[in-house]
CSV table of C-alpha atoms in Angstrom, one decimal:
chain,number,residue,atom,x,y,z
A,235,MET,CA,61.6,85.9,98.5
A,236,PHE,CA,58.3,85.0,98.4
A,237,LEU,CA,55.8,85.5,101.9
A,238,PHE,CA,53.6,82.2,101.0
A,239,ASN,CA,54.7,78.7,99.6
A,240,ARG,CA,53.3,78.3,96.1
A,241,LYS,CA,51.9,75.0,97.3
A,242,ALA,CA,49.6,76.1,99.9
A,243,SER,CA,47.8,78.0,97.1
A,244,ARG,CA,44.8,78.5,99.6
A,245,LEU,CA,44.6,80.2,102.7
A,246,SER,CA,41.4,80.0,105.9
A,247,VAL,CA,39.7,83.3,106.5
A,248,ASP,CA,41.4,83.1,109.4
A,249,GLN,CA,45.3,82.3,107.9
A,250,ALA,CA,44.1,85.1,105.5
A,251,ARG,CA,43.0,88.1,108.3
A,252,THR,CA,46.1,87.6,110.5
A,253,ARG,CA,48.6,88.0,107.3
A,254,THR,CA,46.6,90.8,105.7
A,255,GLY,CA,45.7,92.9,109.3
A,256,GLY,CA,47.8,94.1,111.9
A,257,GLU,CA,49.9,97.2,111.8
A,258,GLN,CA,52.7,95.8,109.4
A,259,PRO,CA,50.9,93.2,107.0
A,260,GLU,CA,52.4,90.8,104.8
A,261,ALA,CA,50.5,90.9,102.0
A,262,VAL,CA,46.8,93.4,100.4
A,263,LEU,CA,43.9,91.8,100.6
A,264,LEU,CA,42.6,91.9,97.0
A,265,ASP,CA,38.9,91.5,96.2
A,266,VAL,CA,37.8,90.4,92.8
A,267,ARG,CA,34.2,90.7,93.2
A,268,GLU,CA,32.9,93.2,90.5
A,269,LYS,CA,31.9,97.0,92.2
A,270,SER,CA,28.7,96.2,92.6
A,271,GLU,CA,29.6,93.7,95.3
A,272,TRP,CA,32.7,95.5,96.5
A,273,LYS,CA,29.4,98.8,97.5
A,274,ASP,CA,27.3,96.1,99.2
A,275,GLY,CA,30.4,94.8,101.4
A,276,HIS,CA,34.2,94.5,101.5
A,277,ALA,CA,36.4,93.8,104.1
A,278,PRO,CA,37.8,97.0,105.5
A,279,ASP,CA,41.3,97.2,104.8
A,280,ALA,CA,40.7,95.4,100.9
A,281,VAL,CA,41.8,96.5,97.6
A,282,SER,CA,39.4,96.6,94.7
A,283,ALA,CA,40.2,95.0,91.6
A,284,PRO,CA,37.6,93.2,89.8
A,285,LEU,CA,38.5,90.3,88.1
A,286,SER,CA,36.5,91.3,84.7
A,287,GLY,CA,39.7,94.0,84.8
A,288,LEU,CA,42.2,91.6,85.4
A,289,VAL,CA,41.2,89.3,82.7
A,290,GLY,CA,40.9,92.3,80.5
A,291,GLY,CA,44.3,93.2,81.3
A,292,ALA,CA,43.9,95.7,83.6
A,293,PRO,CA,47.0,96.5,86.1
A,294,LEU,CA,46.5,95.9,89.7
A,295,PRO,CA,45.2,98.8,91.5
A,296,ALA,CA,48.8,100.4,92.8
A,297,PRO,CA,48.3,100.2,96.4
A,298,ALA,CA,48.1,96.2,95.3
A,299,GLN,CA,51.4,96.5,92.7
A,300,GLY,CA,54.5,94.9,94.1
A,301,GLN,CA,53.0,93.2,97.1
A,302,ALA,CA,52.2,89.5,98.3
A,303,LEU,CA,48.1,89.1,97.2
A,304,VAL,CA,45.7,87.4,99.5
A,305,VAL,CA,42.9,87.4,96.9
A,306,ILE,CA,39.1,86.8,97.8
A,307,CYS,CA,35.9,86.6,96.0
A,308,ARG,CA,32.6,86.0,96.7
A,309,SER,CA,32.2,82.4,97.4
A,310,GLY,CA,36.6,81.7,96.3
A,311,HIS,CA,35.3,80.3,92.5
A,312,ARG,CA,36.6,83.8,90.9
A,313,SER,CA,39.7,84.2,93.4
A,314,GLN,CA,41.4,81.0,92.6
A,315,ARG,CA,41.2,82.0,89.0
A,316,ALA,CA,42.6,85.0,89.9
A,317,ALA,CA,45.4,84.1,92.0
A,318,LYS,CA,46.3,81.7,88.8
A,319,LEU,CA,46.1,84.3,86.7
A,320,LEU,CA,47.9,86.7,88.8
A,321,ALA,CA,51.0,84.2,89.5
A,322,GLU,CA,50.9,83.6,85.5
A,323,ARG,CA,51.9,87.1,86.0
A,324,GLY,CA,54.5,86.9,88.2
A,325,ALA,CA,53.2,87.9,91.3
A,326,ASP,CA,52.9,86.5,94.6
A,327,ALA,CA,48.9,85.6,95.2
A,328,VAL,CA,47.6,83.1,97.0
A,329,ASP,CA,43.2,82.9,97.9
A,330,VAL,CA,40.9,82.8,100.3
A,331,GLU,CA,39.0,79.4,100.4
A,332,GLY,CA,35.0,80.4,101.2
A,333,GLY,CA,35.9,84.3,100.4
A,334,MET,CA,33.7,86.5,102.0
A,335,ASN,CA,30.7,84.1,102.2
A,336,ALA,CA,33.6,82.2,105.2
A,337,TRP,CA,35.0,85.9,106.4
A,338,ALA,CA,31.1,87.4,107.4
A,339,ALA,CA,30.7,83.8,108.8
A,340,ALA,CA,34.0,83.4,111.1
A,341,GLY,CA,32.9,87.4,112.3
A,342,TYR,CA,34.9,89.5,110.5
A,343,PRO,CA,33.9,92.8,109.8
A,344,VAL,CA,32.0,93.9,106.8
A,345,VAL,CA,31.6,97.4,105.3
A,346,ASP,CA,30.1,98.4,102.3
A,347,GLU,CA,31.0,102.0,100.2
A,348,ARG,CA,30.5,104.5,103.0
A,349,GLY,CA,32.1,102.6,105.6
A,350,ASN,CA,28.6,101.4,107.5
A,351,SER,CA,28.0,97.8,108.1
A,352,GLY,CA,27.9,95.7,105.1
A,353,SER,CA,26.4,92.8,103.5
A,354,ILE,CA,27.7,90.4,101.0
A,355,SER,CA,25.6,90.5,98.3
């Protein structure tokens, strides 16, 4: 059973936060930006899987395997591509409209690789 309606392929940052946060999240927040972007700032509970690796056939990181996925990038363009690619591979994947830019603008936390306050690059 899929947790998301396949026709609703984009989520707002509020919907993404609700579905990936809390004590029992419905989905994993999958950040498909490159490692340098990730290091500068990401959502605290996100899992990194750069789009370049996914396009090259890399498997999902262990915490994302077999899970519903909410895919995020900087602005929402790469995450759309990644969500489509992952759905074609059988994953339950939707992307976040506006990406990490919208996430940060909504006031949601962004941390760097050390867990300190981060920034979106």
